[in-house]
CSV table of C-alpha atoms and ligand atoms in Angstrom, one decimal:
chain,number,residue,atom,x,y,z
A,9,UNK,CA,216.4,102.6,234.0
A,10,UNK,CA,214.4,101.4,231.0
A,11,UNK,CA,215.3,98.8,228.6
A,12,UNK,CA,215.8,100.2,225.2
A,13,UNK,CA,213.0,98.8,222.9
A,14,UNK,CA,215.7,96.4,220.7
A,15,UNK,CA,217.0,94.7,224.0
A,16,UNK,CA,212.5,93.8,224.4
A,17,UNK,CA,212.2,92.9,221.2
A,18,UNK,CA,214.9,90.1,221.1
A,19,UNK,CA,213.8,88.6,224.2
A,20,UNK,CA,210.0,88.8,223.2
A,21,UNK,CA,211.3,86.3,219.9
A,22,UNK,CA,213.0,84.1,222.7
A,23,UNK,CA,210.4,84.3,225.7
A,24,UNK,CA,207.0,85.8,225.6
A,25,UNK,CA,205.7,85.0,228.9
A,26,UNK,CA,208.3,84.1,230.9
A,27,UNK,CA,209.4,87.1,233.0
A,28,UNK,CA,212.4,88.7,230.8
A,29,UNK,CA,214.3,89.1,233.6
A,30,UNK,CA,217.5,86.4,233.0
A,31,UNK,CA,219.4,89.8,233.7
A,32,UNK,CA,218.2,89.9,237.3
A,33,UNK,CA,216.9,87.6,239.9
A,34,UNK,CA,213.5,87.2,240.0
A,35,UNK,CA,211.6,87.1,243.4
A,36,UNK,CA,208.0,86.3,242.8
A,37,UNK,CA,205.0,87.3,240.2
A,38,UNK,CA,201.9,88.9,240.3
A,39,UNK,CA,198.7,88.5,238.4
A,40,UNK,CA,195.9,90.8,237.8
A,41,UNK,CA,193.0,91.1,236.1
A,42,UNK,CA,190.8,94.1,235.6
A,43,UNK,CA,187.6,94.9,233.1
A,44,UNK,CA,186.6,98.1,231.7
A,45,UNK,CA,184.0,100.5,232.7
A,46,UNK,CA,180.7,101.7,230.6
A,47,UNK,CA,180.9,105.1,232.1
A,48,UNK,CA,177.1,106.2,232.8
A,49,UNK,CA,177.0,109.4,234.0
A,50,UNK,CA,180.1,110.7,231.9
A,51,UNK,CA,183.7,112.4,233.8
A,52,UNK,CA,185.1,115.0,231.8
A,53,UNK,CA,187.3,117.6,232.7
A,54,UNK,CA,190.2,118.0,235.5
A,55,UNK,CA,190.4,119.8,238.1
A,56,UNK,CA,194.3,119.1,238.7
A,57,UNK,CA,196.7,117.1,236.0
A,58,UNK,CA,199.0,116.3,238.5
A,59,UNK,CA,197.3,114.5,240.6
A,60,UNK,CA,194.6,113.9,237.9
A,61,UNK,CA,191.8,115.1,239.8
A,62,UNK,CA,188.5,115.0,237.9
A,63,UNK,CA,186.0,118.4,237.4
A,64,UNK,CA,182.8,116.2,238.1
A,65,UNK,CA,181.9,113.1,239.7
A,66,UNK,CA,180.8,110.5,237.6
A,67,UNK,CA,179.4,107.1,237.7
A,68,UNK,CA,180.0,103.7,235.8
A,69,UNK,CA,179.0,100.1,235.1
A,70,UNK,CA,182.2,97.6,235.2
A,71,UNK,CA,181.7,95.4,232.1
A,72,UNK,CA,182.7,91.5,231.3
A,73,UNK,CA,184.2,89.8,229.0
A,74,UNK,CA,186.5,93.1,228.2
A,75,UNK,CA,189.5,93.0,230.5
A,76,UNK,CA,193.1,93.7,231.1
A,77,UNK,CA,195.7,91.0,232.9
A,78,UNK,CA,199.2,92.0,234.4
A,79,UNK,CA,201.7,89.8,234.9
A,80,UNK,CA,204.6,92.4,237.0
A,81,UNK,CA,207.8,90.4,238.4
A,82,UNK,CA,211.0,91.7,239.1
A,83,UNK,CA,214.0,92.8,236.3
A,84,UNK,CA,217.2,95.3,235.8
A,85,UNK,CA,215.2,97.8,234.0
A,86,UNK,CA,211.6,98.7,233.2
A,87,UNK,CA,210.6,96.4,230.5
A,88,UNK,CA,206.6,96.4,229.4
A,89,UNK,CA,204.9,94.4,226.7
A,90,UNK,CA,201.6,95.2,226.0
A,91,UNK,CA,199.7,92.5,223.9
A,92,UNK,CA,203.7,90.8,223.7
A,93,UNK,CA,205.0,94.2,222.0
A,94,UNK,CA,206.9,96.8,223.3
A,95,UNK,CA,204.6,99.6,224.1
A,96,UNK,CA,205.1,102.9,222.2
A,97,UNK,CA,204.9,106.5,223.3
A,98,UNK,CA,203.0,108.4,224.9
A,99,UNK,CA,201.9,105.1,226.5
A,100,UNK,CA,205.1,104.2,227.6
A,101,UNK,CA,206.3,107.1,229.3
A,102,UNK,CA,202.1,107.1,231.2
A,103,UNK,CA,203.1,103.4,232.3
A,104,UNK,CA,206.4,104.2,233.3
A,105,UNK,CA,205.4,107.4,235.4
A,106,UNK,CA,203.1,105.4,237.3
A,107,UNK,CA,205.5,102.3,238.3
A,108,UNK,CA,207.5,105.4,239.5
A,109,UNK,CA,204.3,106.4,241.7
A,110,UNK,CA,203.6,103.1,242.8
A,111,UNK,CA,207.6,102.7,243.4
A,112,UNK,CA,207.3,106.3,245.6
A,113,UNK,CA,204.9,105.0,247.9
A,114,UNK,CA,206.4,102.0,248.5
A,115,UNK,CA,209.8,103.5,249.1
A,116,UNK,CA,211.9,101.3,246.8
A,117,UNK,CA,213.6,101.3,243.6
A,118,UNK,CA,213.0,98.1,242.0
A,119,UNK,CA,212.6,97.3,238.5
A,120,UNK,CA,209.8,96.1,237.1
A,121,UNK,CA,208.9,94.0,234.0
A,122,UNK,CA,205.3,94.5,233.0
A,123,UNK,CA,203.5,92.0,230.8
A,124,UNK,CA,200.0,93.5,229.9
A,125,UNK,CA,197.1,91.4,227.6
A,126,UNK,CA,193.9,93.5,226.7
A,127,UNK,CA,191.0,91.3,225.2
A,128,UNK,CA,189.7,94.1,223.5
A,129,UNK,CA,190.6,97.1,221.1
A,130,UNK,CA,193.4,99.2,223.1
A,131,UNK,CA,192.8,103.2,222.9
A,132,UNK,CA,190.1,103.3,220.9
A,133,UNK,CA,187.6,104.4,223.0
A,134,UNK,CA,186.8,101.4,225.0
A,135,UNK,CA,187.9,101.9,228.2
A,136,UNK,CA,191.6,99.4,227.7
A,137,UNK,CA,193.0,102.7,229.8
A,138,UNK,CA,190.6,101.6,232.7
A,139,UNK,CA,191.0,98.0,232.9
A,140,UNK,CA,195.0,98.4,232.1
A,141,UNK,CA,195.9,100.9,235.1
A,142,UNK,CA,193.5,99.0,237.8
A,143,UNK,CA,194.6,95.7,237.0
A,144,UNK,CA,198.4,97.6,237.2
A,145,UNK,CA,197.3,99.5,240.7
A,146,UNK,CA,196.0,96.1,242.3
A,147,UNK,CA,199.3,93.7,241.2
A,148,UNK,CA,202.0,96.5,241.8
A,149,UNK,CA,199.8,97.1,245.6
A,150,UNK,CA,200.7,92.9,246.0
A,151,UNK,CA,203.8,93.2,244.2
A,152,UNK,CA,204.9,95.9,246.4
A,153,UNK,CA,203.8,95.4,249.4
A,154,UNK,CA,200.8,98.3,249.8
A,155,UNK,CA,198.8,97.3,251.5
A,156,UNK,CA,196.1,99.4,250.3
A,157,UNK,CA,192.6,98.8,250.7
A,158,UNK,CA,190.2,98.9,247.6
A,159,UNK,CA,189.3,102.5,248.1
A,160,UNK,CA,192.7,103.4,248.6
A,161,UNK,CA,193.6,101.2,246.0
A,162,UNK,CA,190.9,103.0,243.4
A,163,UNK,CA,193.2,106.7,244.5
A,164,UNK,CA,196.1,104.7,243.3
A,165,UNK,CA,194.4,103.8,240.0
A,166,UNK,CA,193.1,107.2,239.5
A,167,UNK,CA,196.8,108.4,239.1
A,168,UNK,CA,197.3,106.1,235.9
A,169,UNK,CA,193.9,107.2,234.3
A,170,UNK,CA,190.8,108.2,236.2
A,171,UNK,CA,188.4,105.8,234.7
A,172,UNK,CA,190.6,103.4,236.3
A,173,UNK,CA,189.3,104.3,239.5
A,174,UNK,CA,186.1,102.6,239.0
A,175,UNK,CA,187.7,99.3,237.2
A,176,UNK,CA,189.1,98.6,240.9
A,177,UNK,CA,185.4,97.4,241.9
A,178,UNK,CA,182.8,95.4,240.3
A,179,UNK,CA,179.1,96.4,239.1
A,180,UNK,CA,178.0,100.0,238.9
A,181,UNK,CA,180.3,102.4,240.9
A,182,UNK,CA,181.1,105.8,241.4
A,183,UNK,CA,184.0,108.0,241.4
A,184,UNK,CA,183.4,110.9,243.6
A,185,UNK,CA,185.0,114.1,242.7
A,186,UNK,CA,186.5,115.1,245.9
A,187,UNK,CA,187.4,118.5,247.1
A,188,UNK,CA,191.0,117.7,248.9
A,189,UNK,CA,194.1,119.4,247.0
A,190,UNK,CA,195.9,116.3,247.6
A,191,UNK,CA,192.7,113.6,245.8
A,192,UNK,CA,192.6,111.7,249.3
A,193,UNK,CA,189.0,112.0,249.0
A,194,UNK,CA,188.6,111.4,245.1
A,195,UNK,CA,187.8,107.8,245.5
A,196,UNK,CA,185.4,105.1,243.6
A,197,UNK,CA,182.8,103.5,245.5
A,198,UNK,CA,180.7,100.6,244.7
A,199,UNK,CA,176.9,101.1,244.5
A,200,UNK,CA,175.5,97.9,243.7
A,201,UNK,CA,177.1,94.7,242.7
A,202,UNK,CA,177.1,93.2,238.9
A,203,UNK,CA,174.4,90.5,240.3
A,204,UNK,CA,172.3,93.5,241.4
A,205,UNK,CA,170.8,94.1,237.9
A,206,UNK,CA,171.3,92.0,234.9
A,207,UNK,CA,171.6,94.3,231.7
A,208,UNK,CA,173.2,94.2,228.1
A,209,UNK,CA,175.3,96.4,226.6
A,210,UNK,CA,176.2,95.6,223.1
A,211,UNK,CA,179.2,97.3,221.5
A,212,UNK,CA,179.3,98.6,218.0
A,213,UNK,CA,182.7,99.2,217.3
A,214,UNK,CA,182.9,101.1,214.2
A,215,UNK,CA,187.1,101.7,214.0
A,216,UNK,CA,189.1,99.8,216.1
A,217,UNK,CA,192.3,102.3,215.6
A,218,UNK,CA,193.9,103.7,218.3
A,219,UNK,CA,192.1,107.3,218.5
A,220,UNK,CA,194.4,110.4,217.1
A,221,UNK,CA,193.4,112.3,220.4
A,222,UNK,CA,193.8,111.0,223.7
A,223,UNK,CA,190.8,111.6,226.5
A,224,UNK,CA,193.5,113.6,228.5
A,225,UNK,CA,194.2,115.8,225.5
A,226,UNK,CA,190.5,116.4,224.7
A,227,UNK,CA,189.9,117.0,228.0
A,228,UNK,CA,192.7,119.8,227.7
A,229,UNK,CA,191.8,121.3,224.6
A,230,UNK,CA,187.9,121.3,225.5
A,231,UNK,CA,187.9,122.6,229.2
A,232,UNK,CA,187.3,126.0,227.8
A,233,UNK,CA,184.4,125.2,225.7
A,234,UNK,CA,181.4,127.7,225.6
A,235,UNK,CA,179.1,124.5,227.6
A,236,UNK,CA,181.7,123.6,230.3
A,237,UNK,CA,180.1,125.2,233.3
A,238,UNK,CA,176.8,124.2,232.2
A,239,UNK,CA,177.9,120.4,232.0
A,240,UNK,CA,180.3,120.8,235.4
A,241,UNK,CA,176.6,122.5,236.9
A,242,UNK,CA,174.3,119.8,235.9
A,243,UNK,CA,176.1,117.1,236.9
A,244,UNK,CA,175.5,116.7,240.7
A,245,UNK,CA,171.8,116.6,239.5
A,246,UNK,CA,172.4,113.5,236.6
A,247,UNK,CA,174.5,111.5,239.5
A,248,UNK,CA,171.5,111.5,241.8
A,249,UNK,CA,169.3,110.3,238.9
A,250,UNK,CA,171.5,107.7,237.8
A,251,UNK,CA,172.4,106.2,241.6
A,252,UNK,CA,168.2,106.1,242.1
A,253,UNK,CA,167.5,104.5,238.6
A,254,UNK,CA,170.6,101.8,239.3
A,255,UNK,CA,169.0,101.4,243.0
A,256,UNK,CA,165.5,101.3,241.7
A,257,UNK,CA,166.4,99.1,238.9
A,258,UNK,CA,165.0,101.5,236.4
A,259,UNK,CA,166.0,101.0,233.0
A,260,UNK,CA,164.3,103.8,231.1
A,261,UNK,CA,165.4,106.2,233.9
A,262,UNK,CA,169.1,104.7,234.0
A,263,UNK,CA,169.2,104.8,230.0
A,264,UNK,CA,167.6,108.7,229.5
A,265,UNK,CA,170.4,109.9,231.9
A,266,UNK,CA,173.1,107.7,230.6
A,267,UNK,CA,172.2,108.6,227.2
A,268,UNK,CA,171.9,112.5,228.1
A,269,UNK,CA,175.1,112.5,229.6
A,270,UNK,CA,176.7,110.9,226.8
A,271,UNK,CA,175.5,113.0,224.1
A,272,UNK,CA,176.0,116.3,226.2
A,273,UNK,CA,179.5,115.9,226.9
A,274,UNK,CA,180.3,114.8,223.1
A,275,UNK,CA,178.0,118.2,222.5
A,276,UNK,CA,180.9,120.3,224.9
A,277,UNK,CA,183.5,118.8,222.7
A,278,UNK,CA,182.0,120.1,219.3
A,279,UNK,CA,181.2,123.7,221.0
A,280,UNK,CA,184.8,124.0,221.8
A,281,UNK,CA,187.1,125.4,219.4
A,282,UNK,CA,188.6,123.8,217.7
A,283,UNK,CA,185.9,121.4,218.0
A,284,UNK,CA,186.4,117.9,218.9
A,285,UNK,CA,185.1,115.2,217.0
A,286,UNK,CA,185.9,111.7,217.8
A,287,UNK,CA,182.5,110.3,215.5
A,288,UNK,CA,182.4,107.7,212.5
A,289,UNK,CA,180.0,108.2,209.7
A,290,UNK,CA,178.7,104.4,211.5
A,291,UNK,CA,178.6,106.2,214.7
A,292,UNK,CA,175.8,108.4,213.6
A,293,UNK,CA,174.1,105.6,212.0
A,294,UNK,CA,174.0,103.9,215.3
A,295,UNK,CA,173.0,106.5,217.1
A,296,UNK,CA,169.7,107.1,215.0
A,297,UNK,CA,168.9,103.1,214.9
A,298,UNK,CA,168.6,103.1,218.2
A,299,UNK,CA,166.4,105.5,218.3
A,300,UNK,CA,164.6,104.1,215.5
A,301,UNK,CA,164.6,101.1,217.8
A,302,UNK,CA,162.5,103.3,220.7
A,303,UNK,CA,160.1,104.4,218.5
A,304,UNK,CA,159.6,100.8,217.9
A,305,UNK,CA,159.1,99.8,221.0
A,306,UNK,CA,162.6,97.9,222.3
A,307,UNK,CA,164.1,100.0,225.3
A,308,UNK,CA,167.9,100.8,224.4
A,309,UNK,CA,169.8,103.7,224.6
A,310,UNK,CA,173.4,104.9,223.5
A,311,UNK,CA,176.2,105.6,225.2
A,312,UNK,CA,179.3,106.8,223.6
A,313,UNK,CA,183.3,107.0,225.3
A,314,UNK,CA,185.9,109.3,223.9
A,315,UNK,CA,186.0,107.8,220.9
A,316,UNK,CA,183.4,106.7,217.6
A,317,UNK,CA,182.1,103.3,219.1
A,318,UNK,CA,178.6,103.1,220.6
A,319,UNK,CA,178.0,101.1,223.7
A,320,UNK,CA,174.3,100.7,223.5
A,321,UNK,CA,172.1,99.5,226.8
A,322,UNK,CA,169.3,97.0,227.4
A,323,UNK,CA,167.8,94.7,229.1
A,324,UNK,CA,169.1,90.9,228.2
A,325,UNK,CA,165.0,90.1,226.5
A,326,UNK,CA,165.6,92.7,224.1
A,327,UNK,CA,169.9,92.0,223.0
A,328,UNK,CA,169.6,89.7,220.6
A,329,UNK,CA,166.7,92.9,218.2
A,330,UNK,CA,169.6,95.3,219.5
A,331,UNK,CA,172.6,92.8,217.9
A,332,UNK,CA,170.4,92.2,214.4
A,333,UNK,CA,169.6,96.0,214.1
A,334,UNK,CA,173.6,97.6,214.4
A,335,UNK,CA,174.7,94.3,211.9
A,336,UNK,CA,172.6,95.7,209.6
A,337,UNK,CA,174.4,99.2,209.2
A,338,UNK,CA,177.6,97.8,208.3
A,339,UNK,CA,181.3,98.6,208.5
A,340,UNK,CA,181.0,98.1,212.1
A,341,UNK,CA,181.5,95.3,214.6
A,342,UNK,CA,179.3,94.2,217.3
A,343,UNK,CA,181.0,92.9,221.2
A,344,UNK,CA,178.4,92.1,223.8
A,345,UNK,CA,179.4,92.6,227.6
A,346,UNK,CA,177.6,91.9,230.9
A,347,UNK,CA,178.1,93.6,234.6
A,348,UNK,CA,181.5,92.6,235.4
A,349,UNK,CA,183.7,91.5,238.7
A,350,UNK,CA,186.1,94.0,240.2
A,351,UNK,CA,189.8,93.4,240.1
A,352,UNK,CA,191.4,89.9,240.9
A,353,UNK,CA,195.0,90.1,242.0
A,354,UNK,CA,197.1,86.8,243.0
A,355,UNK,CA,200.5,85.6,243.5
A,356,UNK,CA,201.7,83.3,240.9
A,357,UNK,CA,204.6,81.1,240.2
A,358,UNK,CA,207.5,83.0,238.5
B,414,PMV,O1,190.1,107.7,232.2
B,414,PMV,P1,190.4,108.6,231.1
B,414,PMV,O2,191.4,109.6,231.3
B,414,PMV,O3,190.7,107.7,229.9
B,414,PMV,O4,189.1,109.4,230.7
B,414,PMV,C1,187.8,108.7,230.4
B,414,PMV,C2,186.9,109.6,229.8
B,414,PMV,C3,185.6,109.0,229.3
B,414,PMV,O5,185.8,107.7,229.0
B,414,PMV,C4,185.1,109.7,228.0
B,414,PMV,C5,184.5,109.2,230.3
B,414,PMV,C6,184.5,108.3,231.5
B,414,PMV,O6,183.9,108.7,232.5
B,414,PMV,O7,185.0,107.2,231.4
């Protein structure tokens, strides 16, 4: 059962972070937090929606301060509040289906109430999706008794959105594809820890708005675009130049790639038809700064998520010239985020 979005919104007025559950007894609470993912070499695609199995492998950079904290404890119905509202659809129904998953693995029925707090833009292209369902995966696994380990964990994730995968762990990970029908094997793996390499990545966000398409929809609606084998056939070989640049700690080799892969899958999205653009006017301007920025000599490149911001790396010398340069454009606003932890999940006091 869910509760009906009046019955939340009363007891949001009385009790924001209480659990909302006077209607049912409450046997402990779980905390997690999770941070979103720069996603470096870029996934796009499915090869299954059911068990949302991605086309290509695809390899990310886990990213402080932007993060996601549960709160789940128990109730009579399925309650969530994200950022202390009641969440509306489609989200709801995503959230739902996967407390149901989480619920089917565990073998129970229970009800849950959901409290989620995002630090950052939700839907707009910044990974909230990422941070939301692996800080969900890690406190349902305590919540309910898993037991999962963190790659099993990062399968769980997966099932709420794929980024999510990659959120469970901290630093620069992958998410390999996997061949199984069942996505046993489509699992994120770290490849070096956030103390590994220190870099920047400074954020322009340049519309804060939820997005009008959702990355599952485009994904949908682009699969059959005239570059889709051509992106799905190149990307084996931009994984093994992204894993030896991280390794290698090579930033002009990490960057080229990260920026290639970017800019090639946004390129798939405009071949389709319709074509998919999820670009500002600001987003363009940021995208030739940058490179305005290379010709002058300061190492950054772009990177840009299913939506019109513009993550841009570089190394920590060169971040404050990178901050000055996107302030200039205008109608944007600039975040700054670091190599982040992976998930943290403890029991708390209910
Ligand atoms: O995890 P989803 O379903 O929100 O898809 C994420 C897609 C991109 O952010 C565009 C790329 C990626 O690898 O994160």
């Amino acid at each position: 059962m869910v509760c009906s979005d009046k019955v939340l919104r009363n007891r949001i007025l009385t009790d924001r972070f209480s659990p909302i559950g006077q209607d049912g007894p409450v046997a402990k609470a779980v905390w997690a937090k999770a941070h979103a993912n720069l996603a470096l070499v870029k996934y796009w695609g499915k090869r299954d929606e059911e068990h949302n199995l991605p086309a290509v492998g695809s390899i990310s950079l886990t990213l402080a301060p932007l993060a996601t904290e549960v709160r789940v404890t128990q109730s009579q119905c399925d309650q969530i509040l994200v950022n202390g509202s009641p969440v509306p659809q489609p989200a709801k129904k995503k959230l739902v289906r996967f407390l149901d998953f989480a619920r089917s693995i565990a073998g129970t029925e229970v009800r849950l109430s959901v409290e989620v707090h995002t630090n950052f833009p939700v839907a707009a292209g910044l990974a909230s999706s990422a941070s939301t369902f692996a800080a969900l995966a890690a406190a349902l696994n305590k919540f309910l008794g898993l037991g999962l380990d963190p790659t099993r964990l990062s399968a769980v994730a997966r099932r709420g959105s794929g980024s999510a995968a990659r959120s469970i762990f901290g630093g620069f990970v992958e998410w390999i594809a996997g061949e199984r029908p069942d996505g046993e094997d489509s699992v994120a793996v770290p490849i070096a820890p956030s103390d590994h390499w220190r870099l920047s990545v400074v954020i322009a966000v340049t519309n804060s708005q939820p997005k009008r398409v959702s990355s599952s929809d485009g994904m949908r609606l682009t699969q059959h675009s005239l570059f889709f084998t051509a992106w799905q056939k190149e990307q084996e070989a931009d994984l093994t130049l992204a894993r030896q640049a991280i390794l290698r700690r090579d930033f002009h080799g990490l960057g080229e790639i990260a920026e290639h892969s970017a800019l090639k899958m946004h390129a798939l999205m405009m071949a389709a038809r319709p074509a998919l653009l999820y670009w500002e006017p600001a987003t363009v301007a940021v995208l030739q700064r940058v490179q305005d920025l290379r010709r002058s000599g300061v190492a950054a490149y772009c990177s840009i998520d299913a939506g019109p911001q513009v993550k841009v790396l570089c190394q920590p010398p060169d971040q404050e010239r990178v901050i000055v340069a996107l302030s200039e454009i205008g109608s944007l606003s600039v975040l700054v985020a670091e190599p982040g932890p992976g998930v943290q999940v403890r029991e708390v006091c209910p």
